[in-house]
Amino acid sequence: MTEPRCAMSTKDVVDLLCDIADQVAAVIGNKGSISVFRYAGKKLGERIGYAHRGSPEEARNLVATFFKEKGFMDDIELHKGEARLCGCKIGLVLKNRGSDAGKHALCHFGFGLIDGVMEGVTGHKTVTLHVESTYHEDGVTCRESW
């Protein structure tokens, strides 16, 4: 997949967002940072999702398209209430910084975004949870339930 044309690469954007999340955590603590980023992600997800009405599958496809088009994932495989995020650029940056994927505030921004899109499209609340991360030579593959 080619990276979107932009003044900053996806890695640069993720690095910047990680720096911001880390500074927020330094001021209000890790739990506070996670809460702020999850809330911000949910608000963005609601804006994306409310323009659409449909099934959970349509909402999941909308999320997958968003993440792939923005260059945050190489691919997303959807299986009912679970997603396999292949080549997660956020997880790769976190790995290089010594942080675990799925636990960082920036991951919670993504979880909140998924929750917001799901609620916007279906009208039903959902809570996205990290299941596991697998690190390999090509990057990081994460599984999430949603």
mmCIF file of C-alpha atoms in Angstrom:
data_model
loop_
_atom_site.group_PDB
_atom_site.id
_atom_site.type_symbol
_atom_site.label_atom_id
_atom_site.label_comp_id
_atom_site.label_asym_id
_atom_site.label_seq_id
_atom_site.Cartn_x
_atom_site.Cartn_y
_atom_site.Cartn_z
ATOM 1 C CA MET A 1 0.000 0.000 0.000
ATOM 2 C CA THR A 2 1.371 3.391 -0.869
ATOM 3 C CA GLU A 3 1.406 6.021 1.789
ATOM 4 C CA PRO A 4 -0.908 9.004 1.322
ATOM 5 C CA ARG A 5 0.812 12.073 -0.083
ATOM 6 C CA CYS A 6 1.263 14.509 2.756
ATOM 7 C CA ALA A 7 3.876 16.839 4.210
ATOM 8 C CA MET A 8 4.377 14.297 7.012
ATOM 9 C CA SER A 9 4.622 10.535 6.678
ATOM 10 C CA THR A 10 2.305 8.306 8.696
ATOM 11 C CA LYS A 11 5.261 7.474 10.957
ATOM 12 C CA ASP A 12 5.915 11.193 11.524
ATOM 13 C CA VAL A 13 2.257 11.767 12.438
ATOM 14 C CA VAL A 14 2.243 8.767 14.801
ATOM 15 C CA ASP A 15 5.517 9.932 16.405
ATOM 16 C CA LEU A 16 4.028 13.386 16.974
ATOM 17 C CA LEU A 17 0.814 11.970 18.430
ATOM 18 C CA CYS A 18 2.830 9.665 20.714
ATOM 19 C CA ASP A 19 4.845 12.658 21.940
ATOM 20 C CA ILE A 20 1.623 14.550 22.688
ATOM 21 C CA ALA A 21 0.103 11.533 24.476
ATOM 22 C CA ASP A 22 3.262 11.068 26.530
ATOM 23 C CA GLN A 23 3.254 14.733 27.566
ATOM 24 C CA VAL A 24 -0.420 14.552 28.533
ATOM 25 C CA ALA A 25 0.419 11.463 30.616
ATOM 26 C CA ALA A 26 3.264 13.363 32.299
ATOM 27 C CA VAL A 27 0.813 16.093 33.344
ATOM 28 C CA ILE A 28 -2.324 14.128 34.289
ATOM 29 C CA GLY A 29 -1.070 10.555 34.577
ATOM 30 C CA ASN A 30 -1.348 7.508 32.348
ATOM 31 C CA LYS A 31 -5.001 6.761 33.176
ATOM 32 C CA GLY A 32 -5.932 10.380 32.518
ATOM 33 C CA SER A 33 -4.105 10.355 29.204
ATOM 34 C CA ILE A 34 -5.856 7.152 28.155
ATOM 35 C CA SER A 35 -9.216 8.680 29.093
ATOM 36 C CA VAL A 36 -8.555 11.917 27.169
ATOM 37 C CA PHE A 37 -7.362 10.116 24.043
ATOM 38 C CA ARG A 38 -10.179 7.565 24.083
ATOM 39 C CA TYR A 39 -12.713 10.388 24.442
ATOM 40 C CA ALA A 40 -11.117 12.355 21.576
ATOM 41 C CA GLY A 41 -11.141 9.251 19.374
ATOM 42 C CA LYS A 42 -14.799 8.597 20.168
ATOM 43 C CA LYS A 43 -15.751 12.155 19.238
ATOM 44 C CA LEU A 44 -13.956 11.853 15.887
ATOM 45 C CA GLY A 45 -15.558 8.446 15.310
ATOM 46 C CA GLU A 46 -19.017 9.853 16.005
ATOM 47 C CA ARG A 47 -18.435 12.561 13.378
ATOM 48 C CA ILE A 48 -17.367 9.935 10.853
ATOM 49 C CA GLY A 49 -20.176 7.514 11.706
ATOM 50 C CA TYR A 50 -23.205 9.787 11.993
ATOM 51 C CA ALA A 51 -23.185 10.493 8.261
ATOM 52 C CA HIS A 52 -23.952 6.790 7.754
ATOM 53 C CA ARG A 53 -26.709 4.523 9.032
ATOM 54 C CA GLY A 54 -26.500 0.793 8.848
ATOM 55 C CA SER A 55 -25.360 -2.500 10.293
ATOM 56 C CA PRO A 56 -22.362 -3.319 12.476
ATOM 57 C CA GLU A 57 -20.685 -4.802 9.378
ATOM 58 C CA GLU A 58 -21.058 -1.494 7.527
ATOM 59 C CA ALA A 59 -19.610 0.356 10.520
ATOM 60 C CA ARG A 60 -16.659 -2.047 10.714
ATOM 61 C CA ASN A 61 -15.985 -1.596 7.000
ATOM 62 C CA LEU A 62 -16.085 2.194 7.426
ATOM 63 C CA VAL A 63 -13.507 1.975 10.236
ATOM 64 C CA ALA A 64 -11.299 -0.374 8.214
ATOM 65 C CA THR A 65 -11.412 1.949 5.210
ATOM 66 C CA PHE A 66 -10.542 4.964 7.383
ATOM 67 C CA PHE A 67 -7.512 3.311 9.005
ATOM 68 C CA LYS A 68 -6.193 1.927 5.695
ATOM 69 C CA GLU A 69 -6.725 5.153 3.732
ATOM 70 C CA LYS A 70 -4.974 7.196 6.420
ATOM 71 C CA GLY A 71 -2.053 4.746 6.321
ATOM 72 C CA PHE A 72 -2.319 3.572 9.935
ATOM 73 C CA MET A 73 -2.708 -0.104 8.952
ATOM 74 C CA ASP A 74 -1.570 -2.201 6.019
ATOM 75 C CA ASP A 75 -4.730 -4.290 6.189
ATOM 76 C CA ILE A 76 -7.655 -5.040 8.470
ATOM 77 C CA GLU A 77 -9.329 -8.437 8.486
ATOM 78 C CA LEU A 78 -12.824 -8.359 9.944
ATOM 79 C CA HIS A 79 -14.479 -11.409 11.474
ATOM 80 C CA LYS A 80 -17.821 -10.587 13.114
ATOM 81 C CA GLY A 81 -16.946 -8.828 16.406
ATOM 82 C CA GLU A 82 -13.184 -9.089 16.011
ATOM 83 C CA ALA A 83 -10.597 -7.310 13.910
ATOM 84 C CA ARG A 84 -7.061 -8.315 13.008
ATOM 85 C CA LEU A 85 -4.994 -5.183 12.383
ATOM 86 C CA CYS A 86 -2.095 -6.117 10.140
ATOM 87 C CA GLY A 87 0.945 -3.883 9.905
ATOM 88 C CA CYS A 88 -0.251 -1.424 12.544
ATOM 89 C CA LYS A 89 1.975 1.645 12.195
ATOM 90 C CA ILE A 90 1.022 2.866 15.674
ATOM 91 C CA GLY A 91 2.095 -0.447 17.220
ATOM 92 C CA LEU A 92 5.370 -0.356 15.295
ATOM 93 C CA VAL A 93 6.221 3.142 16.548
ATOM 94 C CA LEU A 94 5.288 2.102 20.089
ATOM 95 C CA LYS A 95 7.476 -1.010 19.786
ATOM 96 C CA ASN A 96 10.424 1.144 18.716
ATOM 97 C CA ARG A 97 9.773 3.425 21.734
ATOM 98 C CA GLY A 98 9.659 0.480 24.142
ATOM 99 C CA SER A 99 5.895 0.666 24.770
ATOM 100 C CA ASP A 100 3.405 -2.159 24.432
ATOM 101 C CA ALA A 101 0.776 -1.918 21.721
ATOM 102 C CA GLY A 102 -2.763 -1.908 23.071
ATOM 103 C CA LYS A 103 -1.868 -0.170 26.341
ATOM 104 C CA HIS A 104 -0.741 3.262 25.149
ATOM 105 C CA ALA A 105 -3.089 6.271 25.064
ATOM 106 C CA LEU A 106 -2.724 6.465 21.285
ATOM 107 C CA CYS A 107 -4.113 2.929 20.944
ATOM 108 C CA HIS A 108 -7.060 4.047 23.072
ATOM 109 C CA PHE A 109 -7.646 6.917 20.642
ATOM 110 C CA GLY A 110 -8.144 4.244 17.971
ATOM 111 C CA PHE A 111 -10.388 2.177 20.243
ATOM 112 C CA GLY A 112 -12.487 5.280 20.954
ATOM 113 C CA LEU A 113 -12.677 6.035 17.238
ATOM 114 C CA ILE A 114 -14.016 2.535 16.591
ATOM 115 C CA ASP A 115 -16.562 2.936 19.417
ATOM 116 C CA GLY A 116 -17.706 6.279 18.011
ATOM 117 C CA VAL A 117 -18.109 5.005 14.453
ATOM 118 C CA MET A 118 -19.968 1.907 15.648
ATOM 119 C CA GLU A 119 -22.360 4.015 17.722
ATOM 120 C CA GLY A 120 -22.796 6.608 14.982
ATOM 121 C CA VAL A 121 -23.619 4.048 12.307
ATOM 122 C CA THR A 122 -25.663 1.536 14.321
ATOM 123 C CA GLY A 123 -27.047 3.681 17.147
ATOM 124 C CA HIS A 124 -25.713 1.119 19.654
ATOM 125 C CA LYS A 125 -22.835 1.557 22.073
ATOM 126 C CA THR A 126 -19.814 -0.708 21.845
ATOM 127 C CA VAL A 127 -16.596 -0.967 23.817
ATOM 128 C CA THR A 128 -13.496 -1.923 21.859
ATOM 129 C CA LEU A 129 -10.940 -3.983 23.767
ATOM 130 C CA HIS A 130 -7.393 -4.997 22.942
ATOM 131 C CA VAL A 131 -7.006 -8.788 22.764
ATOM 132 C CA GLU A 132 -3.358 -9.276 21.827
ATOM 133 C CA SER A 133 -0.400 -7.972 19.870
ATOM 134 C CA THR A 134 2.040 -10.092 17.913
ATOM 135 C CA TYR A 135 5.394 -8.571 17.058
ATOM 136 C CA HIS A 136 7.237 -9.806 13.980
ATOM 137 C CA GLU A 137 9.881 -8.647 11.560
ATOM 138 C CA ASP A 138 7.369 -6.839 9.314
ATOM 139 C CA GLY A 139 5.716 -4.947 12.162
ATOM 140 C CA VAL A 140 2.883 -5.534 14.577
ATOM 141 C CA THR A 141 -0.383 -7.425 14.206
ATOM 142 C CA CYS A 142 -3.047 -6.638 16.793
ATOM 143 C CA ARG A 143 -6.375 -8.289 17.508
ATOM 144 C CA GLU A 144 -9.248 -6.252 18.912
ATOM 145 C CA SER A 145 -12.788 -7.162 19.895
ATOM 146 C CA TRP A 146 -15.526 -4.809 18.729
#
